[in-house]
DNA sequence: CATTTCGGAGTGAATGTTCATTCCGCCAGT
DNA sequence: ACTGGCGGAATGAACATTCACTCCGAAATG
């Protein structure tokens, strides 16, 4: 087993367990067991449980961003860009329930709130392609004239809730229902 | 201090602490301290931490239901009933941030998922005035023809997200923004 | 090529801390 | 003086983290 294999085993084990039992419901011993490594081994790769938790978020975020293809500005209408983003995000979440549940845990924790604040209020000079859709949408008068953060909340809120209820088995999100969901989100924010 | 006073102190202390630190981040000792009560005293009123957590949910739920006046069926249009419900719910949540945060914690926990399943799939013969708005809405052709559970997710999702972001200070939900939020929810589910 | 030395990855029992829960002595009200 | 509610030290379990050790492959030595 190569070095990265072991790290990956730990990451996957931690992701599954935290998705199921939450941060505090998951002990390092449980993670070590499922990853089939010694308890001490985890600390060769991650300085502490906190570091591991934040590292897991980065892994999930990277995978999500890699999957989301945010259609480039010039070629499509705001509406198309939004629908495309929403659908690919919702599909990703229901295809990766473990990741969805991890994100849910994370964003409702002190770690996550800080991350959200940074992401949303966009501290970095880094361009955020997702936020851009909303700023463009407002500028071009295609979306309601609300704070961008509010538009995010209004559109991602239902996406997250629908993903959750699908994962919990309250209903099944087939292709048609996915389309209807994202259309509904668009109706909620379009001018 | 009367008997119920002490119980109330414990409930309030637990609510505040759990809202801030989560279930597992809140120890019984912390609750006892904030309630200005001995650690053992909590166990005179609640058999265990689990029982306390569930009891807290019942308290919050009761207060929320008491505040929500679900306008009676015959006198108003579906749209009015929905707007009324949405606004009073959102107002309640931002007026009681502690309760909002508690509910968020609770619903994302194993306890809460079970509760939601029962509430949503309506096991009890008990009439659920909230669900009724949606079943009526679909029947009368005023809402999209989706599963009632999906309509709930689509409309409460953004309400919860908006409440959260307001409480986190990402923006301020004034009366106008509240109205716009609920209007937006309605646009998302109306036919 | 054979043998020894070395270093770092991996381990899991040991450690010290924190937690939920218990239990016993105290005291206020009768 | 009796009693039931109360406080908080005591208890044992569970936890995150550490550390002395093993193991193995590779480099150094002959």
mmCIF file of N, CA, C and O in Angstrom, chain A residues 117-165:
data_model
loop_
_atom_site.group_PDB
_atom_site.id
_atom_site.type_symbol
_atom_site.label_atom_id
_atom_site.label_comp_id
_atom_site.label_asym_id
_atom_site.label_seq_id
_atom_site.Cartn_x
_atom_site.Cartn_y
_atom_site.Cartn_z
ATOM 1 N N UNK A 117 -18.327 32.530 5.442
ATOM 2 C CA UNK A 117 -18.171 33.976 5.483
ATOM 3 C C UNK A 117 -17.098 34.409 4.476
ATOM 4 O O UNK A 117 -17.285 35.334 3.691
ATOM 5 N N UNK A 118 -15.994 33.673 4.487
ATOM 6 C CA UNK A 118 -14.901 34.011 3.573
ATOM 7 C C UNK A 118 -15.333 33.850 2.124
ATOM 8 O O UNK A 118 -15.142 34.734 1.299
ATOM 9 N N UNK A 119 -15.947 32.700 1.836
ATOM 10 C CA UNK A 119 -16.376 32.425 0.466
ATOM 11 C C UNK A 119 -17.366 33.476 -0.027
ATOM 12 O O UNK A 119 -17.216 34.047 -1.085
ATOM 13 N N UNK A 120 -18.381 33.719 0.799
ATOM 14 C CA UNK A 120 -19.481 34.567 0.352
ATOM 15 C C UNK A 120 -19.073 36.025 0.254
ATOM 16 O O UNK A 120 -19.378 36.703 -0.718
ATOM 17 N N UNK A 121 -18.393 36.483 1.273
ATOM 18 C CA UNK A 121 -18.033 37.887 1.274
ATOM 19 C C UNK A 121 -16.755 38.079 0.473
ATOM 20 O O UNK A 121 -16.243 39.187 0.341
ATOM 21 N N UNK A 122 -16.257 36.966 -0.067
ATOM 22 C CA UNK A 122 -15.190 37.010 -1.069
ATOM 23 C C UNK A 122 -13.980 37.829 -0.679
ATOM 24 O O UNK A 122 -13.622 38.783 -1.365
ATOM 25 N N UNK A 123 -13.353 37.433 0.428
ATOM 26 C CA UNK A 123 -12.186 38.179 0.874
ATOM 27 C C UNK A 123 -11.066 38.172 -0.165
ATOM 28 O O UNK A 123 -10.472 39.196 -0.456
ATOM 29 N N UNK A 124 -10.814 37.006 -0.681
ATOM 30 C CA UNK A 124 -9.694 36.862 -1.611
ATOM 31 C C UNK A 124 -9.927 37.651 -2.912
ATOM 32 O O UNK A 124 -11.057 37.894 -3.300
ATOM 33 N N UNK A 125 -8.849 37.999 -3.549
ATOM 34 C CA UNK A 125 -8.957 38.642 -4.855
ATOM 35 C C UNK A 125 -9.440 37.635 -5.880
ATOM 36 O O UNK A 125 -9.902 37.999 -6.965
ATOM 37 N N UNK A 126 -9.379 36.375 -5.489
ATOM 38 C CA UNK A 126 -9.752 35.271 -6.386
ATOM 39 C C UNK A 126 -11.151 35.479 -6.980
ATOM 40 O O UNK A 126 -12.097 35.798 -6.276
ATOM 41 N N UNK A 127 -11.254 35.254 -8.259
ATOM 42 C CA UNK A 127 -12.548 35.311 -8.918
ATOM 43 C C UNK A 127 -13.395 34.132 -8.463
ATOM 44 O O UNK A 127 -12.907 32.998 -8.389
ATOM 45 N N UNK A 128 -14.647 34.379 -8.173
ATOM 46 C CA UNK A 128 -15.536 33.283 -7.827
ATOM 47 C C UNK A 128 -16.603 33.164 -8.913
ATOM 48 O O UNK A 128 -17.536 33.961 -8.985
ATOM 49 N N UNK A 129 -16.440 32.152 -9.744
ATOM 50 C CA UNK A 129 -17.291 32.013 -10.925
ATOM 51 C C UNK A 129 -18.762 31.877 -10.554
ATOM 52 O O UNK A 129 -19.634 32.296 -11.315
ATOM 53 N N UNK A 130 -19.016 31.301 -9.394
ATOM 54 C CA UNK A 130 -20.415 31.119 -8.985
ATOM 55 C C UNK A 130 -21.028 32.464 -8.602
ATOM 56 O O UNK A 130 -22.101 32.834 -9.097
ATOM 57 N N UNK A 131 -20.325 33.182 -7.754
ATOM 58 C CA UNK A 131 -20.841 34.500 -7.356
ATOM 59 C C UNK A 131 -21.036 35.384 -8.584
ATOM 60 O O UNK A 131 -21.973 36.182 -8.641
ATOM 61 N N UNK A 132 -20.156 35.217 -9.543
ATOM 62 C CA UNK A 132 -20.223 36.049 -10.740
ATOM 63 C C UNK A 132 -21.583 35.947 -11.437
ATOM 64 O O UNK A 132 -22.120 36.942 -11.942
ATOM 65 N N UNK A 133 -22.114 34.751 -11.487
ATOM 66 C CA UNK A 133 -23.428 34.594 -12.128
ATOM 67 C C UNK A 133 -24.433 35.542 -11.484
ATOM 68 O O UNK A 133 -25.222 36.190 -12.166
ATOM 69 N N UNK A 134 -24.355 35.647 -10.153
ATOM 70 C CA UNK A 134 -25.329 36.493 -9.466
ATOM 71 C C UNK A 134 -25.046 37.976 -9.676
ATOM 72 O O UNK A 134 -25.963 38.754 -9.929
ATOM 73 N N UNK A 135 -23.791 38.357 -9.578
ATOM 74 C CA UNK A 135 -23.500 39.786 -9.797
ATOM 75 C C UNK A 135 -23.873 40.179 -11.219
ATOM 76 O O UNK A 135 -24.502 41.216 -11.444
ATOM 77 N N UNK A 136 -23.515 39.341 -12.186
ATOM 78 C CA UNK A 136 -23.897 39.617 -13.570
ATOM 79 C C UNK A 136 -25.411 39.693 -13.707
ATOM 80 O O UNK A 136 -25.946 40.589 -14.366
ATOM 81 N N UNK A 137 -26.093 38.745 -13.073
ATOM 82 C CA UNK A 137 -27.548 38.672 -13.163
ATOM 83 C C UNK A 137 -28.210 39.946 -12.669
ATOM 84 O O UNK A 137 -29.161 40.445 -13.281
ATOM 85 N N UNK A 138 -27.711 40.471 -11.563
ATOM 86 C CA UNK A 138 -28.290 41.697 -11.018
ATOM 87 C C UNK A 138 -27.964 42.879 -11.930
ATOM 88 O O UNK A 138 -28.848 43.669 -12.306
ATOM 89 N N UNK A 139 -26.706 42.953 -12.344
ATOM 90 C CA UNK A 139 -26.256 44.061 -13.207
ATOM 91 C C UNK A 139 -27.072 44.148 -14.495
ATOM 92 O O UNK A 139 -27.457 45.225 -14.926
ATOM 93 N N UNK A 140 -27.297 42.979 -15.073
ATOM 94 C CA UNK A 140 -28.008 42.962 -16.357
ATOM 95 C C UNK A 140 -29.522 42.992 -16.168
ATOM 96 O O UNK A 140 -30.274 42.831 -17.132
ATOM 97 N N UNK A 141 -29.958 43.145 -14.945
ATOM 98 C CA UNK A 141 -31.387 43.284 -14.693
ATOM 99 C C UNK A 141 -32.187 42.021 -14.927
ATOM 100 O O UNK A 141 -33.403 42.053 -15.102
ATOM 101 N N UNK A 142 -31.517 40.870 -14.908
ATOM 102 C CA UNK A 142 -32.240 39.613 -15.132
ATOM 103 C C UNK A 142 -32.682 38.993 -13.809
ATOM 104 O O UNK A 142 -33.543 38.129 -13.782
ATOM 105 N N UNK A 143 -32.024 39.418 -12.728
ATOM 106 C CA UNK A 143 -32.412 38.882 -11.423
ATOM 107 C C UNK A 143 -32.958 40.004 -10.552
ATOM 108 O O UNK A 143 -32.700 41.184 -10.801
ATOM 109 N N UNK A 144 -33.671 39.581 -9.520
ATOM 110 C CA UNK A 144 -34.206 40.559 -8.579
ATOM 111 C C UNK A 144 -33.082 41.403 -7.985
ATOM 112 O O UNK A 144 -31.964 40.918 -7.814
ATOM 113 N N UNK A 145 -33.408 42.612 -7.643
ATOM 114 C CA UNK A 145 -32.392 43.523 -7.129
ATOM 115 C C UNK A 145 -32.213 43.315 -5.615
ATOM 116 O O UNK A 145 -32.624 44.140 -4.809
ATOM 117 N N UNK A 146 -31.581 42.200 -5.269
ATOM 118 C CA UNK A 146 -31.351 41.869 -3.863
ATOM 119 C C UNK A 146 -29.846 41.713 -3.639
ATOM 120 O O UNK A 146 -29.093 41.595 -4.600
ATOM 121 N N UNK A 147 -29.430 41.725 -2.378
ATOM 122 C CA UNK A 147 -28.008 41.461 -2.111
ATOM 123 C C UNK A 147 -27.616 40.113 -2.712
ATOM 124 O O UNK A 147 -28.410 39.162 -2.660
ATOM 125 N N UNK A 148 -26.437 40.043 -3.257
ATOM 126 C CA UNK A 148 -25.992 38.799 -3.882
ATOM 127 C C UNK A 148 -26.067 37.639 -2.892
ATOM 128 O O UNK A 148 -26.458 36.522 -3.246
ATOM 129 N N UNK A 149 -25.715 37.919 -1.665
ATOM 130 C CA UNK A 149 -25.735 36.865 -0.649
ATOM 131 C C UNK A 149 -27.144 36.318 -0.481
ATOM 132 O O UNK A 149 -27.351 35.112 -0.313
ATOM 133 N N UNK A 150 -28.123 37.212 -0.548
ATOM 134 C CA UNK A 150 -29.511 36.775 -0.421
ATOM 135 C C UNK A 150 -29.924 35.930 -1.624
ATOM 136 O O UNK A 150 -30.611 34.910 -1.468
ATOM 137 N N UNK A 151 -29.500 36.327 -2.797
ATOM 138 C CA UNK A 151 -29.820 35.528 -3.993
ATOM 139 C C UNK A 151 -29.219 34.123 -3.861
ATOM 140 O O UNK A 151 -29.854 33.128 -4.228
ATOM 141 N N UNK A 152 -28.012 34.046 -3.355
ATOM 142 C CA UNK A 152 -27.389 32.739 -3.103
ATOM 143 C C UNK A 152 -28.254 31.915 -2.163
ATOM 144 O O UNK A 152 -28.548 30.748 -2.425
ATOM 145 N N UNK A 153 -28.636 32.529 -1.065
ATOM 146 C CA UNK A 153 -29.425 31.814 -0.064
ATOM 147 C C UNK A 153 -30.734 31.329 -0.680
ATOM 148 O O UNK A 153 -31.143 30.177 -0.481
ATOM 149 N N UNK A 154 -31.387 32.197 -1.442
ATOM 150 C CA UNK A 154 -32.679 31.846 -2.030
ATOM 151 C C UNK A 154 -32.559 30.704 -3.030
ATOM 152 O O UNK A 154 -33.473 29.891 -3.153
ATOM 153 N N UNK A 155 -31.443 30.631 -3.739
ATOM 154 C CA UNK A 155 -31.351 29.578 -4.747
ATOM 155 C C UNK A 155 -30.683 28.308 -4.232
ATOM 156 O O UNK A 155 -31.092 27.210 -4.610
ATOM 157 N N UNK A 156 -29.682 28.445 -3.365
ATOM 158 C CA UNK A 156 -29.036 27.231 -2.873
ATOM 159 C C UNK A 156 -29.818 26.585 -1.730
ATOM 160 O O UNK A 156 -29.716 25.371 -1.521
ATOM 161 N N UNK A 157 -30.598 27.375 -1.037
ATOM 162 C CA UNK A 157 -31.419 26.814 0.037
ATOM 163 C C UNK A 157 -32.266 25.649 -0.437
ATOM 164 O O UNK A 157 -32.132 24.531 0.075
ATOM 165 N N UNK A 158 -33.128 25.879 -1.431
ATOM 166 C CA UNK A 158 -33.963 24.769 -1.904
ATOM 167 C C UNK A 158 -33.143 23.633 -2.506
ATOM 168 O O UNK A 158 -33.523 22.467 -2.368
ATOM 169 N N UNK A 159 -32.031 23.941 -3.144
ATOM 170 C CA UNK A 159 -31.210 22.873 -3.723
ATOM 171 C C UNK A 159 -30.726 21.945 -2.613
ATOM 172 O O UNK A 159 -30.830 20.712 -2.715
ATOM 173 N N UNK A 160 -30.218 22.548 -1.542
ATOM 174 C CA UNK A 160 -29.731 21.730 -0.436
ATOM 175 C C UNK A 160 -30.879 20.930 0.198
ATOM 176 O O UNK A 160 -30.734 19.741 0.490
ATOM 177 N N UNK A 161 -32.004 21.585 0.421
ATOM 178 C CA UNK A 161 -33.128 20.892 1.060
ATOM 179 C C UNK A 161 -33.619 19.736 0.199
ATOM 180 O O UNK A 161 -33.915 18.654 0.720
ATOM 181 N N UNK A 162 -33.718 19.979 -1.101
ATOM 182 C CA UNK A 162 -34.182 18.911 -1.983
ATOM 183 C C UNK A 162 -33.194 17.746 -1.983
ATOM 184 O O UNK A 162 -33.600 16.579 -1.930
ATOM 185 N N UNK A 163 -31.900 18.078 -2.025
ATOM 186 C CA UNK A 163 -30.895 17.006 -1.985
ATOM 187 C C UNK A 163 -31.043 16.206 -0.698
ATOM 188 O O UNK A 163 -31.035 14.972 -0.701
ATOM 189 N N UNK A 164 -31.236 16.898 0.403
ATOM 190 C CA UNK A 164 -31.355 16.223 1.682
ATOM 191 C C UNK A 164 -32.552 15.276 1.719
ATOM 192 O O UNK A 164 -32.425 14.117 2.110
ATOM 193 N N UNK A 165 -33.684 15.785 1.285
ATOM 194 C CA UNK A 165 -34.883 14.963 1.374
ATOM 195 C C UNK A 165 -34.844 13.779 0.421
ATOM 196 O O UNK A 165 -35.397 12.716 0.708
#
